[in-house]
Amino acid sequence: MTTTTTETVPVTGAVGTAHTRIEGRDKVTGAARYAAEVPLAGLAHGWLVGSTIARGRIRSLDPAPVLAMPGVLAVLHHGNAQALESDYASPMGKPDPALQLFQHDRVPYAGWPVALVVAETSEQAREAAEALVVEYDEEPHDVAFAAGRPEAYVPAGPAHSPSEAGKGDLAAGLAASAVVVDEEYTTPEEHHHPMEPHAATAYWAAGRLEIIDGNQGSIYVAQELARLFALDPSTVRVRSEHVGGGFGSKGARPPQVAAAMAATVLQRPVRVVLTRRQMFSLTGYRSPTIQRVRLGADPDGRLRAVDHEGLNQTSTVHEFVERSADVPRAMYETEALHSVSRVIRLDVPTPTWMRAPGEAPGSFALECALDELAARCGLDPIALRVRNEPEVGPLSGLPYSSRRLLECFEEGARRFGWAGRDPRPGVRREGRWLLGTGTAAASFPTLAGPSTAAVTAEADGDYTVRITAADIGTGARTALTLVAADELGVAPDRVRVRIGDSDFGQAMLAGGSAGTRSWAWAVTLAARSLREQLALGGSIPPEGITVRSDTAEALAALPRRERHAFGAQFAEVAVDVATGEVRVRRMLGIFAAGRIVNPLTARSQLVGGMIWGLSMALHEEAVRDERWGSHVGADLAGYHVAANADVPVVEADWVDDPDEQDPVGIKGIGEVGIVGAAAAIANAVWHATGVRHRHLPIRPDRVLTAGAGDLG
């Protein structure tokens, strides 16, 4: 059967209106299948065994007793595992040695995978894994992260953004300044812990390695696995239709590699699921940071010099840089600017990207330092930021694509009631509670990656979009449906969007707040081309008419600009003078983050980021026992996160700020919501108590200790 096309009347306005998630009903009813839930015949289960030492070698590992246990099918380890490739470079850089499972007897940190036990059931695999005896030759380890260590070094960084950069004469600027802030700020080790644990199922079918997992970029995982196992890229397929959160942690990880190894050996499907405790060691985390910020200003608060130095830890086997010191490069006007990130190698797992990498901890330090400067200059914190508003990028000198930060502060101050704020700290009180308010700026780069998309006009009159996007909870699937519908000139219910399949081709991963921007660009170009083709008339064959786009050329042609989303964060806190407890009473964030495709899911993203900022400010802290090199309380009972009771009122909104060089006007919203939120809360705690807290989290014991004699 064929269908004759008719000219469509454009349906405009889907983008910018609130739509519930297309897959929402499937998720709440359990119909949506996640990586550990897809049923497969003959499925076996693998359980990873992690090292119990932080540094050394495996002396012995005897699988024989375990293989005799009920249901056990195999034990993979460094003595029998297949060889993997390591001499290659992927789009994400050098391969992480954590993916080189069971290739040697070295142990570089606690929790390093030393074996995989595979059994008929998950329970059998776990029992056998816990029974496996591994003996080690232990070596002295070092997990002590501290300032002033001589081993710290400045990594190279990319050519367009080196780890150390600056302008002007910093020393002269500081010397000439009437007011100087010179303080150290620290943030602890933090972990992603999405609701869906990391899991992967692998099997071979028709000569192809098939992987079902939860990831942030199926094509990237497929390419990594193809290189790792020396396979033709066309023989590896990775599918990830539903993902229960990622936040930067869900890329190529040990579960996919272990499952693929075991599936190859056993020639049957194998599933590997991580426990919460294993996720503390095997899926990355945000490194702790130590940051020194020096600000020099005239008496009226005009900056003369800004110096931001950041230090983070990385493993001894792989380098990761938490570039917290990058934040001032795009924020405030100053004559002299110096920014440097340093790294120290320790016997710890490798950190990774985590929501607003660099910006989240960096904004805490810089925005708290700005608040301190405002107090010393006798200025309102917003007035200080207005006084130092730049016309071009402070370091690059490039024009901004748009910068509506001051509009965010203006609108936020109006809605928050900032004008009635008494600037004096420690003067507002309700019974035993001291009250305070604080603010901070937010920013995050606007990025995009080359992507391809295919849009098909089906014979039944509907349309199908295929793109290797990932919806990690952002509502990307729904946003792309709205974008495609508007470009095609049809109602959203006539568009089906298929994502999360590496067979759909190259596309940007879900990271850097660049996913929806990159994918929407590709979908727009393909839909526009298809609409133009259909306008020529003719019939649609049974297989439909498909048009494919590639945004690489369009992105390469973009003029250089400072492209960022911006925002203003506000918080009100109450501090209990008897217990030191800090309660956040309300938060408000106003953002300038491009055209908002779906206000419903966008507000959810921004609010979620703000709540995470609250969690960062008051709760989150992974503690490592220096004696053993492993975590204390590696679970969600010991690692505290914000709960509903911690967040009574959180509001997020935005000012109009479309990116004129993006076909949809998108900038990106996934990460800017967390930036500055912790600083706003810390600044509010100072306003409530008169005591500065430069070390996160702001625990009750720290409040009582720092405010001893001051809080009564």
XYZ file of C-alpha atoms in Angstrom:
712
model
C 0.000 0.000 0.000
C 1.198 3.528 -0.744
C 0.006 6.812 0.639
C -0.207 10.046 -1.304
C 1.147 13.033 0.552
C -0.916 16.126 1.101
C 0.387 19.534 2.016
C 0.421 19.909 5.784
C -0.556 23.006 7.670
C 2.333 23.790 10.071
C 1.475 23.106 13.679
C 3.548 25.517 15.716
C 3.970 25.937 19.407
C 4.754 22.409 20.619
C 8.198 23.642 21.632
C 7.792 25.834 24.670
C 4.635 24.193 26.020
C 4.431 21.716 28.876
C 4.187 18.024 27.947
C 4.301 15.012 30.232
C 6.958 12.435 29.427
C 6.042 10.187 26.535
C 7.374 7.143 28.383
C 6.067 8.290 31.769
C 3.234 5.762 32.024
C 5.568 2.901 31.097
C 7.980 3.937 33.824
C 5.454 4.257 36.627
C 3.670 1.012 35.692
C 6.835 -1.037 35.300
C 6.396 -1.612 31.572
C 9.693 0.173 30.846
C 12.523 -2.361 30.943
C 15.884 -1.328 32.364
C 19.231 -3.029 31.807
C 18.806 -5.567 34.610
C 15.184 -6.375 33.730
C 15.205 -7.501 30.096
C 14.230 -11.209 30.004
C 16.477 -13.539 27.996
C 16.426 -17.316 27.650
C 19.400 -19.069 29.209
C 20.508 -16.009 31.140
C 23.466 -16.471 33.507
C 24.558 -14.027 36.188
C 27.987 -12.632 36.938
C 29.229 -11.188 40.223
C 32.376 -9.074 40.399
C 34.912 -9.681 43.154
C 36.786 -6.574 44.288
C 40.172 -6.370 45.967
C 40.279 -5.961 49.732
C 43.613 -4.131 49.670
C 44.465 -0.677 48.308
C 47.800 -1.534 46.681
C 49.766 -4.671 45.905
C 49.598 -7.887 43.889
C 47.452 -10.989 43.781
C 49.539 -13.788 45.275
C 47.033 -16.561 44.695
C 43.472 -17.110 43.538
C 42.105 -20.656 43.577
C 38.784 -21.012 41.695
C 38.455 -24.789 42.199
C 36.422 -24.732 45.449
C 34.097 -22.094 44.010
C 33.574 -23.969 40.748
C 32.334 -26.909 42.807
C 29.568 -24.836 44.369
C 25.960 -25.208 43.123
C 25.184 -23.455 39.852
C 28.644 -21.962 39.303
C 29.593 -21.899 35.621
C 32.901 -20.024 35.464
C 35.415 -17.915 37.347
C 37.260 -15.382 35.221
C 40.485 -13.852 36.549
C 43.917 -12.704 35.416
C 45.053 -16.281 34.878
C 42.418 -17.239 32.291
C 40.714 -14.093 30.939
C 40.952 -13.232 27.267
C 43.449 -10.574 26.268
C 42.100 -7.085 25.732
C 43.458 -4.218 23.671
C 44.880 -1.184 25.451
C 46.890 0.658 22.802
C 44.167 2.814 21.320
C 42.576 6.223 21.706
C 38.839 6.789 21.801
C 36.855 10.024 21.397
C 36.949 10.254 25.189
C 40.775 9.998 25.280
C 43.035 7.219 26.458
C 41.201 4.103 27.662
C 40.623 3.829 31.379
C 42.701 0.875 32.680
C 39.702 -0.006 34.859
C 38.203 -1.470 31.659
C 41.224 -3.776 31.184
C 39.637 -6.416 33.380
C 41.735 -9.336 34.650
C 44.783 -8.536 32.502
C 47.402 -8.633 35.277
C 47.902 -9.283 38.963
C 48.401 -5.653 40.004
C 45.966 -3.963 42.434
C 46.011 -0.130 42.236
C 43.171 0.631 44.668
C 40.599 -0.922 47.001
C 37.693 -2.495 45.146
C 39.687 -3.146 41.947
C 38.017 -6.080 40.103
C 40.071 -9.245 40.572
C 37.559 -11.872 39.401
C 34.095 -12.496 37.978
C 32.053 -15.451 39.215
C 29.281 -16.587 36.845
C 26.421 -18.824 37.954
C 22.908 -19.844 36.994
C 21.315 -17.386 39.426
C 22.340 -14.087 40.916
C 22.150 -15.560 44.421
C 24.473 -18.422 43.508
C 26.922 -16.033 41.874
C 27.001 -13.781 44.924
C 27.462 -16.642 47.381
C 30.303 -18.063 45.308
C 31.942 -14.666 44.848
C 31.953 -14.104 48.589
C 33.478 -17.554 49.082
C 36.327 -16.993 46.619
C 39.638 -16.807 48.499
C 42.123 -14.294 47.119
C 45.492 -13.781 48.804
C 47.569 -10.664 48.248
C 51.073 -9.333 48.641
C 50.141 -5.998 50.135
C 52.205 -2.846 49.610
C 52.077 0.487 51.461
C 49.360 2.708 50.064
C 48.723 6.447 50.082
C 45.200 7.899 49.973
C 45.873 11.110 51.921
C 44.546 14.048 49.928
C 46.020 17.282 51.264
C 47.285 20.680 50.178
C 50.973 21.380 49.852
C 52.022 17.954 48.632
C 55.058 18.274 46.324
C 53.759 15.537 43.985
C 50.953 17.764 42.722
C 51.369 18.738 39.083
C 49.659 20.795 36.396
C 48.220 18.511 33.683
C 48.442 19.607 30.078
C 44.770 20.064 29.267
C 43.432 20.584 25.742
C 45.068 23.166 23.478
C 41.981 25.389 23.464
C 41.714 25.345 27.258
C 44.977 24.652 29.109
C 44.897 23.745 32.785
C 46.792 26.937 33.618
C 45.962 30.250 31.984
C 45.807 33.917 32.805
C 46.267 37.534 31.828
C 47.747 40.670 33.365
C 50.101 41.027 36.333
C 48.505 39.139 39.208
C 51.064 40.098 41.840
C 50.836 43.782 40.949
C 47.052 43.655 40.934
C 46.897 42.122 44.395
C 49.505 44.536 45.746
C 47.547 47.526 44.444
C 44.245 46.313 45.876
C 42.741 48.060 48.881
C 40.733 44.965 49.820
C 42.026 41.404 49.479
C 40.296 38.089 50.102
C 42.708 35.148 50.375
C 40.994 31.969 51.572
C 41.005 28.201 51.143
C 37.809 26.296 50.352
C 37.344 22.530 50.271
C 34.756 20.116 48.948
C 34.689 16.398 49.804
C 34.521 13.285 47.656
C 30.997 12.956 46.244
C 29.241 10.105 44.425
C 26.597 9.912 41.685
C 24.502 6.950 42.861
C 21.646 7.126 40.342
C 18.524 5.183 41.321
C 19.299 2.505 38.723
C 22.563 0.744 39.632
C 25.030 0.076 36.829
C 24.145 -3.125 34.992
C 24.827 -4.775 31.649
C 23.601 -7.835 29.789
C 25.717 -9.278 26.966
C 25.084 -12.000 24.399
C 26.111 -13.018 20.884
C 23.529 -13.148 18.084
C 24.157 -13.644 14.359
C 27.840 -12.879 14.788
C 27.264 -9.644 16.709
C 28.033 -8.767 20.306
C 24.798 -7.371 21.736
C 24.872 -5.283 24.908
C 21.843 -4.065 26.832
C 22.799 -1.584 29.527
C 22.027 1.814 31.001
C 24.401 4.379 29.570
C 24.744 8.007 28.513
C 25.898 7.319 24.958
C 25.335 3.942 23.308
C 27.529 4.693 20.291
C 30.453 5.641 22.526
C 30.120 2.470 24.577
C 29.872 0.367 21.397
C 32.987 1.989 19.945
C 34.913 1.494 23.193
C 33.974 -2.175 23.395
C 34.870 -2.742 19.731
C 38.350 -1.329 20.320
C 38.767 -3.158 23.600
C 37.851 -6.572 22.155
C 39.456 -5.891 18.732
C 36.130 -6.301 16.938
C 34.823 -4.721 13.765
C 32.639 -1.800 14.951
C 29.742 -3.111 12.861
C 29.682 -6.284 14.969
C 28.979 -4.486 18.255
C 25.542 -3.149 19.119
C 24.665 -1.390 22.372
C 21.093 -0.597 23.357
C 20.008 1.573 26.241
C 16.369 2.522 25.858
C 15.694 3.475 29.469
C 18.256 4.807 31.938
C 17.543 5.405 35.601
C 19.912 8.341 36.027
C 23.563 8.769 35.157
C 24.943 12.193 36.162
C 28.223 11.492 34.351
C 28.902 7.988 35.676
C 27.274 5.828 33.010
C 29.783 5.376 30.246
C 31.878 2.311 29.483
C 32.319 0.605 32.843
C 33.399 -2.827 34.157
C 29.900 -4.417 33.969
C 29.764 -4.220 30.140
C 33.283 -5.617 29.781
C 32.760 -8.392 32.324
C 29.423 -9.413 30.810
C 30.893 -9.475 27.291
C 33.862 -11.563 28.460
C 31.653 -14.119 30.156
C 29.147 -14.270 27.292
C 32.020 -15.021 24.919
C 33.343 -17.825 27.121
C 29.986 -19.421 27.895
C 28.226 -18.632 24.614
C 25.087 -17.644 26.468
C 23.675 -14.361 27.789
C 25.348 -13.046 30.938
C 24.184 -10.205 33.173
C 26.383 -8.264 35.600
C 24.802 -5.874 38.123
C 26.758 -3.771 40.604
C 25.852 -3.345 44.249
C 25.732 0.072 45.873
C 28.982 -0.704 47.661
C 30.691 -1.631 44.388
C 29.505 1.607 42.803
C 31.649 3.511 45.279
C 34.742 1.995 43.639
C 33.873 1.111 40.040
C 31.796 3.898 38.488
C 33.701 7.098 39.220
C 32.959 9.969 41.597
C 33.636 13.671 42.062
C 37.114 14.170 43.431
C 37.555 16.145 46.620
C 38.944 19.608 45.931
C 41.144 22.072 47.756
C 40.830 25.546 46.297
C 42.619 28.761 47.072
C 40.876 31.919 45.897
C 42.477 35.354 46.033
C 40.480 38.423 45.097
C 41.901 41.934 45.006
C 39.602 44.932 44.665
C 39.353 48.700 45.021
C 37.357 50.053 47.980
C 34.271 50.260 45.750
C 34.511 46.525 44.983
C 35.923 46.725 41.447
C 38.125 43.724 40.910
C 41.780 44.237 40.081
C 42.953 40.647 40.427
C 41.444 37.158 40.566
C 43.506 34.064 41.365
C 41.800 30.662 41.518
C 43.861 27.533 42.215
C 42.278 24.087 42.354
C 43.651 20.726 43.450
C 42.022 17.328 42.949
C 43.042 13.707 43.295
C 43.231 11.039 40.641
C 44.295 7.400 40.544
C 47.788 6.120 39.825
C 46.549 4.441 36.632
C 44.452 7.113 34.919
C 44.292 10.905 34.979
C 41.118 12.879 35.580
C 41.053 16.618 36.247
C 38.229 18.278 38.193
C 38.733 21.736 36.706
C 37.265 23.804 39.512
C 39.597 26.724 38.808
C 38.101 27.311 35.341
C 35.032 29.100 36.718
C 36.369 32.695 36.835
C 37.518 32.537 33.205
C 34.028 33.480 32.043
C 32.495 35.258 35.029
C 33.778 38.679 36.145
C 35.784 41.572 34.700
C 39.263 42.006 36.157
C 42.599 43.449 35.092
C 44.578 40.380 36.154
C 43.375 36.782 36.146
C 45.129 33.518 36.967
C 43.507 30.097 36.897
C 45.239 26.756 37.443
C 44.124 23.181 38.152
C 46.557 20.733 39.748
C 46.319 16.983 40.291
C 47.847 14.533 42.730
C 48.026 10.774 42.060
C 46.926 8.541 44.934
C 45.987 4.900 45.454
C 42.301 5.636 44.882
C 39.798 4.875 42.103
C 39.753 7.279 39.178
C 37.287 10.175 39.508
C 35.045 11.072 36.589
C 32.544 13.622 35.339
C 29.769 14.395 37.794
C 26.968 16.887 37.275
C 28.643 20.240 36.455
C 32.210 18.881 36.680
C 34.495 21.693 37.760
C 31.710 24.274 37.920
C 29.891 22.780 40.932
C 32.851 22.820 43.362
C 34.505 25.790 41.637
C 31.427 27.983 41.971
C 31.253 27.182 45.687
C 34.733 28.614 46.211
C 34.511 31.606 43.882
C 30.975 32.679 44.802
C 31.681 32.397 48.534
C 34.834 34.479 48.051
C 32.769 37.101 46.187
C 30.364 37.201 49.138
C 33.276 37.723 51.511
C 34.566 40.534 49.318
C 31.143 42.184 49.292
C 31.010 42.111 53.086
C 34.490 43.595 53.421
C 33.636 46.353 50.945
C 30.298 47.067 52.618
C 28.464 46.235 49.399
C 25.346 44.260 48.647
C 26.443 40.931 47.064
C 24.324 41.554 43.961
C 25.652 45.104 43.611
C 29.195 43.730 43.692
C 28.437 41.398 40.806
C 26.802 44.196 38.834
C 29.915 46.328 39.350
C 32.111 43.606 37.866
C 29.936 42.586 34.935
C 32.153 41.984 31.852
C 31.429 43.065 28.286
C 33.492 40.231 26.787
C 34.990 37.002 28.119
C 37.374 37.999 30.945
C 40.083 35.634 29.703
C 39.243 34.959 26.057
C 38.183 38.467 25.080
C 35.471 36.892 22.913
C 31.957 38.347 22.768
C 29.209 36.469 24.578
C 26.566 34.753 22.473
C 24.247 36.184 25.135
C 24.694 36.969 28.807
C 21.611 37.729 30.852
C 23.055 37.118 34.297
C 22.064 40.526 35.623
C 18.486 39.997 34.446
C 18.480 36.748 36.437
C 19.632 38.575 39.567
C 17.108 41.361 39.017
C 14.177 38.991 38.608
C 15.373 36.702 41.393
C 15.853 39.568 43.836
C 12.341 40.835 43.099
C 10.710 37.450 43.641
C 12.840 36.497 46.642
C 12.269 39.782 48.462
C 15.954 40.645 48.517
C 15.379 44.405 48.808
C 14.163 44.056 52.400
C 17.261 42.136 53.511
C 19.201 43.551 56.469
C 22.842 43.079 55.378
C 24.106 42.642 58.940
C 24.831 39.013 59.846
C 23.369 37.322 62.902
C 20.531 39.784 63.564
C 17.418 37.830 62.481
C 16.073 35.316 64.949
C 12.999 33.148 65.563
C 13.280 31.479 68.943
C 16.371 29.273 68.857
C 16.748 29.687 65.071
C 19.048 32.227 63.460
C 17.880 33.231 59.973
C 19.866 34.300 56.955
C 19.691 34.688 53.197
C 22.370 34.289 50.553
C 22.879 34.442 46.824
C 25.357 33.274 44.199
C 25.773 33.237 40.442
C 25.588 30.155 38.240
C 27.120 29.449 34.852
C 27.794 26.467 32.646
C 29.275 26.288 29.125
C 26.968 25.845 26.158
C 28.293 22.903 24.176
C 27.280 20.749 21.229
C 28.713 17.642 19.605
C 28.387 16.378 16.029
C 25.300 14.224 15.676
C 23.352 12.404 13.014
C 19.615 11.732 12.900
C 17.235 9.952 10.549
C 13.615 11.035 10.107
C 11.196 8.795 8.198
C 7.834 9.699 6.713
C 5.879 6.469 7.207
C 3.244 5.137 4.839
C 0.585 5.489 7.558
C 1.133 9.250 7.722
C 3.168 9.282 10.926
C 6.865 10.016 11.342
C 9.700 8.128 12.994
C 12.864 9.742 14.343
C 15.932 7.573 14.973
C 18.899 8.998 16.856
C 21.448 7.571 19.286
C 20.336 9.861 22.074
C 20.073 8.884 25.731
C 17.278 9.896 28.081
C 18.855 9.626 31.509
C 15.853 11.209 33.195
C 16.026 14.606 31.515
C 12.962 14.140 29.328
C 15.078 14.209 26.163
C 12.809 11.752 24.326
C 9.842 14.060 24.849
C 11.799 17.201 23.965
C 12.956 15.687 20.677
C 9.371 14.728 19.869
C 8.289 18.351 20.274
C 11.204 19.632 18.189
C 10.480 17.182 15.376
C 6.740 17.907 15.442
C 7.249 21.645 15.084
C 9.729 21.266 12.237
C 7.520 18.774 10.406
C 4.409 20.860 10.993
C 2.426 18.080 12.659
C 1.030 17.299 16.098
C 3.430 15.598 18.552
C 1.292 12.428 18.650
C 2.210 11.791 15.008
C 5.919 11.546 15.838
C 7.649 8.470 17.270
C 11.171 8.991 18.611
C 13.460 5.976 18.952
C 16.693 6.431 20.897
C 19.429 4.552 22.731
C 20.581 2.223 19.930
C 24.146 2.444 18.601
C 22.904 1.210 15.218
C 21.288 4.611 14.735
C 24.701 6.181 14.166
C 27.000 8.790 15.626
C 25.491 11.248 18.097
C 26.548 13.294 21.087
C 26.373 11.579 24.459
C 24.135 12.797 27.271
C 26.673 14.975 29.044
C 27.923 18.510 29.364
C 24.334 19.783 29.107
C 24.884 19.229 25.383
C 22.661 16.243 24.676
C 19.315 17.783 23.786
C 20.978 20.753 22.057
C 23.081 18.439 19.857
C 20.297 15.960 19.084
C 17.654 18.627 18.452
C 19.987 20.270 15.950
C 20.346 16.987 14.038
C 16.619 16.212 14.207
C 15.755 19.722 13.005
C 18.010 19.486 9.957
C 16.696 16.047 8.999
C 13.047 16.985 9.543
C 13.459 20.206 7.582
C 15.021 18.375 4.652
C 12.289 15.713 4.742
C 9.544 18.337 4.839
C 11.062 20.077 1.807
C 11.260 16.763 -0.029
C 7.660 15.880 0.753
C 6.521 19.303 -0.434
C 7.566 18.306 -3.951
C 4.664 15.849 -4.000
C 4.515 12.183 -4.849
C 3.624 9.080 -2.879
C 5.226 7.449 0.123
C 6.242 3.799 -0.475
C 5.533 1.092 2.128
C 9.054 1.398 3.548
C 8.613 5.161 3.935
C 10.906 8.010 2.924
C 13.956 8.615 5.105
C 16.261 11.612 5.279
C 19.456 11.636 7.329
C 21.315 14.651 8.702
C 24.811 15.311 10.031
C 25.572 18.449 12.047
C 29.377 18.245 11.884
C 29.708 20.856 9.156
C 27.233 23.253 10.779
C 28.997 23.066 14.139
C 32.404 23.604 12.549
C 31.104 26.800 10.933
C 29.969 28.372 14.227
C 31.851 31.597 15.010
C 33.853 31.608 18.228
C 31.902 33.010 21.141
C 31.681 32.770 24.905
C 28.610 30.517 25.099
C 27.146 29.883 28.538
C 23.936 29.382 30.422
C 23.701 31.646 33.462
C 21.638 31.853 36.604
C 21.116 33.494 39.987
C 20.647 31.316 43.069
C 18.921 32.468 46.280
C 18.532 30.625 49.590
C 17.088 31.237 53.033
C 18.332 29.145 55.944
C 17.595 28.687 59.614
C 20.385 27.608 61.979
C 19.603 25.962 65.323
C 21.847 27.581 67.941
C 21.563 24.557 70.229
C 22.274 21.706 67.797
C 24.032 23.398 64.881
C 21.461 22.013 62.451
C 21.028 23.991 59.232
C 17.625 23.921 57.579
C 17.037 25.397 54.161
C 13.631 27.051 54.243
C 13.403 28.073 50.606
C 15.435 28.238 47.421
C 14.882 30.200 44.232
C 16.804 29.920 40.994
C 16.317 32.170 37.976
C 18.177 31.045 34.861
C 19.063 32.259 31.383
C 19.550 28.942 29.654
C 18.391 29.244 26.086
C 14.977 28.416 24.686
C 13.102 26.062 26.986
C 11.699 23.183 24.934
C 9.464 21.615 27.594
C 8.830 23.768 30.686
C 7.561 20.784 32.686
C 10.703 18.661 32.434
C 13.009 21.681 32.300
C 11.785 22.942 35.656
C 12.267 19.434 37.036
C 15.879 19.442 35.834
C 16.641 22.824 37.340
C 14.958 22.021 40.652
C 16.780 18.689 40.765
C 20.099 20.447 40.297
C 19.296 22.946 43.030
C 18.352 20.168 45.456
C 21.617 18.429 44.662
C 23.374 21.716 45.470
C 21.607 21.691 48.841
C 22.739 18.110 49.343
C 26.287 19.160 48.446
C 26.176 22.044 50.906
C 24.816 20.176 53.931
C 25.038 16.400 53.542
C 27.195 14.674 50.960
C 30.611 13.444 52.069
C 32.310 10.157 51.261
C 34.958 9.399 53.862
C 37.956 7.192 53.094
C 39.734 5.302 55.898
C 43.418 6.030 55.369
C 44.407 2.783 57.117
C 42.684 0.557 54.570
C 42.221 2.887 51.611
C 38.507 2.060 51.362
C 35.357 3.959 52.286
C 33.691 4.203 55.654
C 29.982 3.480 55.236
C 29.978 2.734 51.516
C 26.192 2.714 51.231
C 23.269 5.109 51.189
C 22.874 4.799 54.949
C 26.322 6.246 55.598
C 26.443 8.534 52.580
C 23.753 11.116 53.267
C 21.762 12.872 50.553
C 18.966 15.406 50.738
C 15.472 13.964 51.228
C 12.029 15.519 50.809
C 12.059 16.785 54.379
C 15.200 18.810 53.602
C 13.573 20.742 50.762
C 10.333 22.484 51.755
C 10.172 25.136 48.997
C 12.275 25.114 45.826
C 11.351 27.259 42.848
C 13.054 27.482 39.468
C 12.191 29.779 36.588
C 13.924 31.494 33.689
C 14.217 34.621 31.610
C 13.917 34.541 27.833
C 17.349 33.742 26.388
C 17.264 31.850 23.066
C 20.603 31.054 21.437
C 20.322 32.770 18.078
C 22.908 30.485 16.479
C 21.085 27.300 17.437
C 18.231 26.221 15.104
C 15.937 25.650 18.089
C 17.508 28.255 20.390
C 18.671 25.684 22.982
C 21.597 26.228 25.359
C 21.320 23.391 27.894
C 19.900 23.101 31.406
C 21.052 19.771 32.868
C 23.878 21.152 34.987
C 23.517 24.886 35.539
C 20.923 24.226 38.278
C 23.498 22.800 40.692
C 26.079 25.530 40.054
C 26.132 28.188 42.759
C 23.458 26.500 44.861
C 25.895 25.340 47.567
C 27.499 28.785 47.657
C 24.128 30.507 48.081
C 23.395 28.273 51.073
C 26.859 28.753 52.589
C 26.499 32.519 52.176
C 23.089 32.349 53.848
C 24.600 30.443 56.795
C 27.141 33.247 57.212
C 24.354 35.823 57.073
C 22.463 33.889 59.739
C 25.383 33.283 62.112
C 28.184 35.677 61.203
C 30.518 32.698 60.793
C 32.028 31.658 57.431
C 32.011 28.008 56.420
C 34.574 27.336 53.726
C 34.559 23.545 54.008
C 31.673 21.392 52.806
C 29.447 19.890 53.995
C 28.270 22.331 56.645
C 27.600 19.697 59.294
C 26.083 20.503 62.691
C 29.380 19.720 64.456
C 31.195 22.202 62.222
C 28.557 24.858 62.891
C 28.876 24.384 66.642
C 32.673 24.270 66.585
C 33.081 27.277 64.294
C 30.423 29.256 66.114
C 31.348 28.326 69.680
C 30.487 31.262 71.895
C 28.761 33.093 69.052
C 25.479 31.226 68.633
C 23.852 31.364 72.029
